[in-house]
Amino acid sequence: MKHPVRPLACLSLLSTSVLGRMAFPDCVGGPEVLTTNLVCDTTASPAGRAAALISAWNITEKLANLVDKSLGAPRLGLGAYDWWNEALHGVGWSVGVVFEPEGEFSHATSFASPILLSAAFDDDLVYTVADAISNEARAYSNFGHAGLDYWTPNINPFKDPRWGRGSETPGEDPFRIKGYVKALIEGLQGKEDITKVIATCKHYAAYDLEFWGGIKRYEFDAIVGMQDLVEYYLPPFQQCARDSKVKSIMCSYNSVNGTPACASTYLMETVLRDFWEWTDESQYITSDCNAILNFHEDHNYTTTAAQSAAISLISGTDTICEVGTNTDITGAWDQELLPEEVIDQALRRMYEGLIRAGYFDPADTSPYRALSWKDVNTPEAQALAVRSAAEGIVLKKNDGLLPLKVDNATSIALIGFWADATNIAMLGGYAGVPSYYQAPLQAAKKLGYQTTSAIGPVKQNTLDPDTWTEAALAAANESDIVIYFGGNDMTVEAEELDRFSIAWPAAQLALIEKLSALGKPFIVVELGDQNDDTSLLADDNVSAILWAGFPGQDGGTAVFDVLTGKTAPAGRLPTTLYPAEYVDQVPMTDMSLRPSETNPGRTYKWYDDAVLPFGFGLHYTTFEPSFAPDAFAAKTYDIAALLAACDGEKYLDLCPFATVGISVKNTGNTTTSDFVALAFLAGTYGPAPHPIKELAAYTRVKAVAPGEAKAAQLGLTLGDLARVDALGNTVLYPGTYELLLDVPTRATAGFELVGGEARLIEFPQPPADLGEGNGHEKYTPER
């Protein structure tokens, strides 16, 4: 979706004036045609209620409700409903969300961006943040300031460091994303029979390009082999659909192997609904915004808007998001391209989702209808916003300067474009309106520190007029400690804005070098996605480096909590930090993961020349992690016996294999700290080439005191051990397996699987006409 920055407030107001605020239908005092309809009978099944409602609509009403700005059915007492609501890291600007200018419902809590929250490797924290977001989202819904569905999370794996939307995701590793998604969906959708808010996993599938090399996302055809598709691009969506039963999924702009994603019967019907059995609650699919328009304007898949609308709905899309009015559903109906049974099926799915969220139910029967303005941006949510950022911050370098030991006589220079609250860069993409914004300068003053400050450049180069260096050096010269707040904001990386360089912006690097040359204690704190830190890591005058992602409304407090040791750093990099020359070695359009003559390999699994690797992160203390002596006590496991023990397990990949004990000892003397335990599998089992290693388990061990050893457990399933073959099948292979603990590896434990290989998942194969055919020829006669 087009990045909804602040100007979307205007769109939100426009939507309000045209559609009216969201209102729950009145099943008691509404029109008789509604109150006597089965949809108002809370004892009936959701599917039956939805079918009864749609059967009462005439064709004009049906056609008017297949787009995101649904007009409702006034004759039936149904008001308009806007399906476009955002809540990536808090209730966010979007067409369906209405922020008041002041007073109630004028703001919402802005938590850390997903990439930073994910770096904490703490799924309990992910759940808690999602639960807080859904409290506020539901409060907005209950009082007509938003709908009941929210288009979050973004779960596309972040494999290319140039992608402008990487910060919206949990990172590059599908296994990590699956754990994040499981916790997030549970927190968003709730644990009750009534859905708290409808979550939407996006963007299905193989979407990770905005605009690169003259190619726009709207026209891009992602050519993906079955092995990469099943092994890398689809696992987060399998978690969403098959395992977490998310209520909605968004199909993406791009084509996949010749067919627009929102027209792919293979992806939406064969894989998503049939194979992953994502039909138990008649869940629905929404298109990305204008993705259907792209069929004929960009992909050249169809020739008319009517054909595009028909094909999208026939192929499995249920509701079409449009920017403006450009979807010719009426034309598709008038030209007999769109059967009424397809229309009815789409509407039943959409409204069953609303029914399950209590849209037609009395307020006193829902555990969530009592949520109100008092539940928005509470003191608990504000504290959680700080924690969501602080626990993910990654310490990349420290010569011993940190944690800071600062008294009131110590002066600190805070330099850089996001040091002061006059710049709201900390919020990142898809943000809403926070009630307050506390940048590093405000946080330092709140702690009583003596401060000076100066702005810095963002994306300028060394040839641009220099309006910052003189003031920055003056501030630094007046201070005992210098902290530079730089990196990337949304003018460097964002939706519709990929990067062409992953080096530090030239003007920023030049300023860093001048500040470093002063020889004072010098700290660099990085915003946004990763830049090549090679020179900073090698510079002895750079005392410490922190990565802070996009830390949200109270990012300044979170940063100083870590700098001072109030929160000891324990975050781990959720992506590989590549050298700057990597962008010249592989085009963004290359979707393959494995190394080749034209590809050095992608992610830590296939690339071994990182500046800093996935999972890297330093601490203020030292740890000694180890495996328990009885890890893999059997040492040798027969594959057939493992499968026999899975009797009754519906999905063999979820069948438990072993629980491995670990010990984490804090060998330092002064600092209590969390420790993220990451365990990777490595070995030469399965098809070549073999990955360097693959994440198989993780846990965050909390508050390990100096001298203390804490025990924890890592669970492994058969799916964690398996690999994917060339056809996309998930197979358990015989061979020697090694489990590696920590980054870099601090301990190992091994075991062997014997016997014949076993297929855990036989993945459905795409049809021969997956390309331009796909069974759509009769709908595109002019092509």
Coordinates of N, CA, C and O in Angstrom, one line a residue, residues 614-719:
F614 N 24.0 -12.0 11.0 CA 22.6 -12.2 11.6 C 22.8 -12.8 13.0 O 23.6 -13.7 13.2
G615 N 22.1 -12.2 14.0 CA 22.2 -12.8 15.4 C 23.3 -12.2 16.2 O 23.5 -12.5 17.4
F616 N 24.1 -11.2 15.6 CA 25.2 -10.6 16.4 C 24.6 -9.6 17.4 O 23.7 -8.9 17.1
G617 N 25.3 -9.6 18.6 CA 24.9 -8.6 19.6 C 25.8 -8.7 20.8 O 26.0 -9.8 21.3
L618 N 26.3 -7.6 21.2 CA 27.2 -7.5 22.4 C 26.4 -7.2 23.7 O 25.2 -6.8 23.6
H619 N 27.1 -7.4 24.8 CA 26.5 -7.1 26.1 C 27.4 -6.3 27.0 O 28.6 -6.1 26.6
Y620 N 26.9 -5.8 28.1 CA 27.7 -5.1 29.1 C 28.4 -6.1 30.1 O 29.1 -5.6 31.0
T621 N 28.2 -7.4 29.9 CA 28.8 -8.4 30.7 C 29.3 -9.5 29.8 O 29.2 -9.4 28.5
T622 N 29.8 -10.6 30.3 CA 30.2 -11.7 29.5 C 29.3 -12.9 29.9 O 28.9 -13.0 31.1
F623 N 29.1 -13.8 29.0 CA 28.3 -14.9 29.2 C 29.0 -16.2 28.7 O 29.8 -16.2 27.8
E624 N 28.6 -17.3 29.4 CA 29.1 -18.6 29.0 C 27.9 -19.5 28.7 O 27.4 -20.1 29.7
P625 N 27.4 -19.6 27.5 CA 26.3 -20.5 27.2 C 26.8 -21.9 26.9 O 27.9 -22.1 26.3
S626 N 26.0 -22.9 27.3 CA 26.5 -24.3 27.1 C 25.2 -25.1 27.0 O 24.2 -24.8 27.5
F627 N 25.4 -26.3 26.3 CA 24.4 -27.3 26.3 C 24.4 -28.1 27.5 O 25.5 -28.4 28.1
A628 N 23.2 -28.6 28.0 CA 23.2 -29.5 29.1 C 23.9 -30.8 28.7 O 24.0 -31.2 27.5
P629 N 24.5 -31.5 29.7 CA 25.3 -32.7 29.4 C 24.4 -33.8 28.7 O 25.0 -34.6 27.9
D630 N 23.1 -33.8 28.9 CA 22.3 -34.9 28.4 C 21.6 -34.4 27.0 O 20.7 -35.1 26.6
A631 N 22.1 -33.4 26.4 CA 21.5 -32.9 25.1 C 21.7 -34.1 24.1 O 22.8 -34.6 23.9
F632 N 20.6 -34.4 23.5 CA 20.5 -35.5 22.5 C 21.1 -36.8 23.1 O 22.1 -37.3 22.5
A633 N 20.6 -37.2 24.2 CA 21.1 -38.3 24.9 C 21.2 -39.6 24.0 O 22.1 -40.4 24.1
A634 N 20.2 -39.7 23.1 CA 20.2 -40.9 22.3 C 21.3 -40.9 21.2 O 21.7 -41.9 20.7
K635 N 21.7 -39.7 20.8 CA 22.7 -39.5 19.8 C 22.4 -39.9 18.4 O 22.7 -39.3 17.4
T636 N 21.7 -41.1 18.3 CA 21.3 -41.6 17.0 C 19.8 -41.9 17.0 O 19.3 -42.5 18.0
Y637 N 19.1 -41.4 16.0 CA 17.6 -41.5 15.9 C 17.3 -42.1 14.6 O 17.7 -41.7 13.5
D638 N 16.4 -43.1 14.6 CA 15.9 -43.8 13.4 C 14.7 -42.9 12.9 O 13.7 -42.7 13.6
I639 N 14.8 -42.6 11.6 CA 13.7 -41.7 11.0 C 12.4 -42.4 11.1 O 11.4 -41.7 11.4
A640 N 12.3 -43.6 10.8 CA 11.0 -44.3 10.8 C 10.4 -44.3 12.2 O 9.2 -44.2 12.4
A641 N 11.2 -44.5 13.2 CA 10.7 -44.5 14.6 C 10.3 -43.1 15.0 O 9.3 -43.0 15.7
L642 N 10.9 -42.1 14.5 CA 10.5 -40.7 14.8 C 9.1 -40.5 14.2 O 8.3 -39.9 14.9
L643 N 8.9 -40.9 13.0 CA 7.6 -40.7 12.4 C 6.5 -41.5 13.1 O 5.4 -41.1 13.2
A644 N 6.9 -42.8 13.5 CA 5.9 -43.6 14.2 C 5.4 -43.0 15.5 O 4.3 -43.1 15.9
A645 N 6.3 -42.2 16.1 CA 6.0 -41.6 17.4 C 5.1 -40.4 17.2 O 4.6 -39.8 18.1
C646 N 4.9 -40.0 15.9 CA 4.1 -38.8 15.6 C 2.6 -39.2 15.3 O 1.9 -38.4 14.8
D647 N 2.3 -40.4 15.6 CA 0.9 -40.9 15.4 C -0.1 -39.9 16.0 O -0.1 -39.5 17.1
G648 N -1.0 -39.5 15.1 CA -2.1 -38.5 15.6 C -1.7 -37.1 15.3 O -2.6 -36.2 15.4
E649 N -0.5 -36.8 14.9 CA -0.1 -35.4 14.6 C -0.5 -35.1 13.2 O -0.1 -35.8 12.2
K650 N -1.3 -34.1 13.0 CA -1.9 -33.8 11.7 C -0.8 -33.3 10.7 O -0.8 -33.7 9.6
Y651 N 0.1 -32.5 11.2 CA 1.2 -31.9 10.4 C 2.5 -32.5 10.9 O 2.9 -32.1 12.0
L652 N 3.1 -33.3 10.1 CA 4.3 -34.0 10.6 C 5.5 -33.0 10.9 O 6.3 -33.3 11.7
D653 N 5.5 -31.9 10.2 CA 6.5 -30.9 10.4 C 6.5 -30.3 11.9 O 7.4 -29.8 12.4
L654 N 5.3 -30.4 12.5 CA 5.1 -29.8 13.8 C 5.3 -30.9 14.9 O 5.3 -30.6 16.1
C655 N 5.6 -32.1 14.5 CA 5.8 -33.2 15.5 C 7.1 -32.9 16.3 O 8.2 -32.7 15.7
P656 N 7.0 -33.0 17.6 CA 8.2 -32.7 18.4 C 9.3 -33.7 18.2 O 9.1 -34.9 18.0
F657 N 10.6 -33.2 18.2 CA 11.7 -34.1 18.0 C 12.5 -34.2 19.4 O 12.6 -35.3 19.9
A658 N 12.9 -33.1 19.9 CA 13.6 -33.1 21.2 C 13.6 -31.8 21.9 O 13.4 -30.7 21.2
T659 N 13.7 -31.8 23.2 CA 13.8 -30.6 24.0 C 15.3 -30.6 24.5 O 15.7 -31.5 25.2
V660 N 16.0 -29.5 24.2 CA 17.4 -29.5 24.5 C 17.6 -28.5 25.6 O 17.2 -27.3 25.5
G661 N 18.3 -28.9 26.7 CA 18.6 -28.0 27.8 C 19.8 -27.2 27.6 O 20.8 -27.7 27.0
I662 N 19.8 -26.0 28.0 CA 21.0 -25.1 27.9 C 21.2 -24.4 29.3 O 20.3 -24.3 30.1
S663 N 22.4 -24.0 29.5 CA 22.7 -23.2 30.7 C 23.4 -21.9 30.2 O 24.2 -21.9 29.3
V664 N 22.9 -20.8 30.8 CA 23.5 -19.5 30.5 C 24.1 -18.9 31.7 O 23.3 -18.6 32.7
K665 N 25.4 -18.8 31.8 CA 26.1 -18.2 33.0 C 26.6 -16.9 32.7 O 27.3 -16.6 31.7
N666 N 26.3 -15.9 33.6 CA 26.8 -14.6 33.6 C 28.2 -14.6 34.3 O 28.3 -14.7 35.5
T667 N 29.3 -14.5 33.5 CA 30.6 -14.6 34.1 C 31.2 -13.2 34.4 O 32.3 -13.1 34.8
G668 N 30.4 -12.2 34.3 CA 30.8 -10.8 34.7 C 30.6 -10.6 36.1 O 30.2 -11.4 36.9
N669 N 31.0 -9.4 36.5 CA 31.0 -9.0 38.0 C 30.0 -8.0 38.4 O 29.7 -7.8 39.6
T670 N 29.4 -7.2 37.4 CA 28.7 -6.1 37.8 C 27.3 -6.0 37.2 O 26.4 -5.3 37.8
T671 N 27.0 -6.5 36.0 CA 25.8 -6.2 35.3 C 24.8 -7.4 35.2 O 25.2 -8.5 34.8
T672 N 23.6 -7.2 35.6 CA 22.6 -8.2 35.4 C 22.0 -7.9 34.0 O 21.7 -6.8 33.6
S673 N 21.8 -9.0 33.2 CA 21.5 -8.8 31.8 C 20.7 -10.0 31.3 O 20.8 -11.1 31.7
D674 N 19.8 -9.7 30.3 CA 19.2 -10.8 29.5 C 20.2 -11.3 28.6 O 21.2 -10.7 28.2
F675 N 19.9 -12.5 28.1 CA 20.7 -13.2 27.1 C 19.8 -13.9 26.1 O 19.0 -14.7 26.5
V676 N 20.0 -13.6 24.8 CA 19.2 -14.3 23.8 C 20.0 -15.5 23.3 O 21.1 -15.4 22.8
A677 N 19.4 -16.7 23.5 CA 20.1 -17.9 23.1 C 19.5 -18.3 21.7 O 18.4 -18.5 21.5
L678 N 20.4 -18.3 20.7 CA 20.1 -18.7 19.3 C 20.8 -20.0 19.0 O 22.0 -20.2 19.2
A679 N 20.0 -20.9 18.5 CA 20.6 -22.2 18.1 C 20.3 -22.5 16.7 O 19.2 -22.4 16.2
F680 N 21.4 -22.9 16.0 CA 21.4 -23.1 14.5 C 21.7 -24.5 14.2 O 22.6 -25.1 14.9
L681 N 21.1 -25.1 13.2 CA 21.5 -26.4 12.7 C 22.4 -26.3 11.5 O 22.2 -25.4 10.6
A682 N 23.4 -27.2 11.4 CA 24.3 -27.2 10.3 C 24.6 -28.6 10.0 O 24.6 -29.5 10.8
G683 N 25.0 -28.9 8.7 CA 25.4 -30.2 8.3 C 25.2 -30.4 6.8 O 24.6 -29.5 6.1
T684 N 25.7 -31.5 6.3 CA 25.7 -31.8 4.9 C 24.6 -32.8 4.5 O 24.7 -33.5 3.5
Y685 N 23.5 -32.8 5.2 CA 22.4 -33.7 4.9 C 21.5 -33.0 3.9 O 21.5 -31.8 3.8
G686 N 20.8 -33.8 3.1 CA 19.9 -33.2 2.1 C 20.6 -32.7 0.9 O 21.8 -32.9 0.7
P687 N 19.8 -32.1 0.0 CA 20.3 -31.7 -1.3 C 21.4 -30.6 -1.2 O 21.3 -29.7 -0.4
A688 N 22.4 -30.7 -2.1 CA 23.4 -29.7 -2.2 C 22.9 -28.6 -3.1 O 22.1 -28.8 -4.0
P689 N 23.4 -27.3 -2.9 CA 24.3 -26.9 -1.9 C 23.7 -26.9 -0.5 O 22.4 -26.7 -0.4
H690 N 24.5 -26.9 0.5 CA 24.0 -27.0 1.9 C 24.1 -25.6 2.5 O 25.2 -24.9 2.3
P691 N 23.1 -25.1 3.3 CA 23.3 -23.8 3.9 C 24.4 -23.8 4.9 O 24.7 -24.9 5.5
I692 N 24.9 -22.7 5.2 CA 26.0 -22.5 6.2 C 25.4 -23.0 7.6 O 26.0 -23.7 8.3
K693 N 24.2 -22.5 7.9 CA 23.5 -22.9 9.1 C 22.1 -22.3 9.0 O 21.9 -21.4 8.1
E694 N 21.2 -22.8 9.8 CA 19.8 -22.3 9.8 C 19.3 -22.3 11.2 O 19.4 -23.2 12.0
L695 N 18.7 -21.1 11.5 CA 18.1 -20.9 12.8 C 17.0 -22.0 13.1 O 16.1 -22.2 12.3
A696 N 17.1 -22.7 14.3 CA 16.2 -23.8 14.6 C 15.5 -23.6 15.9 O 14.5 -24.2 16.2
A697 N 16.0 -22.7 16.8 CA 15.4 -22.5 18.1 C 16.0 -21.2 18.7 O 17.1 -20.8 18.4
Y698 N 15.2 -20.6 19.5 CA 15.7 -19.4 20.2 C 14.9 -19.2 21.5 O 13.7 -19.6 21.6
T699 N 15.4 -18.5 22.4 CA 14.7 -18.1 23.6 C 15.5 -16.9 24.3 O 16.7 -16.8 24.1
R700 N 14.8 -16.1 25.0 CA 15.4 -15.0 25.7 C 15.5 -15.3 27.2 O 14.4 -15.5 27.8
V701 N 16.6 -15.5 27.7 CA 16.8 -15.8 29.2 C 16.9 -14.5 29.9 O 17.8 -13.7 29.6
K702 N 16.0 -14.3 30.9 CA 15.8 -13.0 31.5 C 16.7 -12.8 32.7 O 16.8 -13.7 33.6
A703 N 17.2 -11.6 32.9 CA 17.8 -11.1 34.2 C 18.8 -12.1 34.8 O 18.6 -12.6 35.9
V704 N 19.9 -12.4 34.1 CA 20.9 -13.3 34.6 C 21.9 -12.5 35.4 O 22.6 -11.6 34.9
A705 N 22.0 -12.7 36.7 CA 22.8 -11.9 37.6 C 24.2 -12.3 37.5 O 24.6 -13.4 37.1
P706 N 25.2 -11.4 37.9 CA 26.6 -11.8 37.8 C 26.9 -13.0 38.7 O 26.4 -13.1 39.8
G707 N 27.6 -13.9 38.1 CA 27.9 -15.2 38.7 C 26.8 -16.2 38.7 O 27.0 -17.4 39.1
E708 N 25.6 -15.8 38.2 CA 24.5 -16.8 38.2 C 24.4 -17.6 36.9 O 24.8 -17.1 35.8
A709 N 24.0 -18.8 36.9 CA 23.7 -19.6 35.8 C 22.2 -19.9 35.7 O 21.7 -20.4 36.7
K710 N 21.6 -19.7 34.6 CA 20.2 -20.0 34.5 C 20.0 -21.0 33.4 O 20.6 -21.0 32.4
A711 N 19.1 -21.9 33.7 CA 18.8 -23.0 32.7 C 17.6 -22.6 31.8 O 16.7 -21.8 32.3
A712 N 17.6 -23.1 30.6 CA 16.5 -22.8 29.7 C 16.4 -24.0 28.8 O 17.3 -24.9 28.8
Q713 N 15.3 -24.1 28.0 CA 15.1 -25.2 27.1 C 14.8 -24.7 25.7 O 14.1 -23.7 25.5
L714 N 15.3 -25.4 24.7 CA 15.0 -25.1 23.3 C 14.3 -26.3 22.7 O 14.8 -27.5 22.8
G715 N 13.1 -26.1 22.2 CA 12.4 -27.2 21.6 C 12.6 -27.3 20.1 O 12.6 -26.3 19.4
L716 N 12.8 -28.5 19.6 CA 12.9 -28.7 18.1 C 11.8 -29.6 17.6 O 11.5 -30.6 18.3
T717 N 11.3 -29.4 16.5 CA 10.4 -30.2 15.8 C 11.0 -30.9 14.6 O 12.1 -30.5 14.2
L718 N 10.4 -31.9 14.0 CA 10.9 -32.6 12.9 C 11.0 -31.6 11.7 O 12.0 -31.6 10.9
G719 N 10.1 -30.6 11.6 CA 10.2 -29.6 10.6 C 11.4 -28.7 10.7 O 11.9 -28.2 9.7

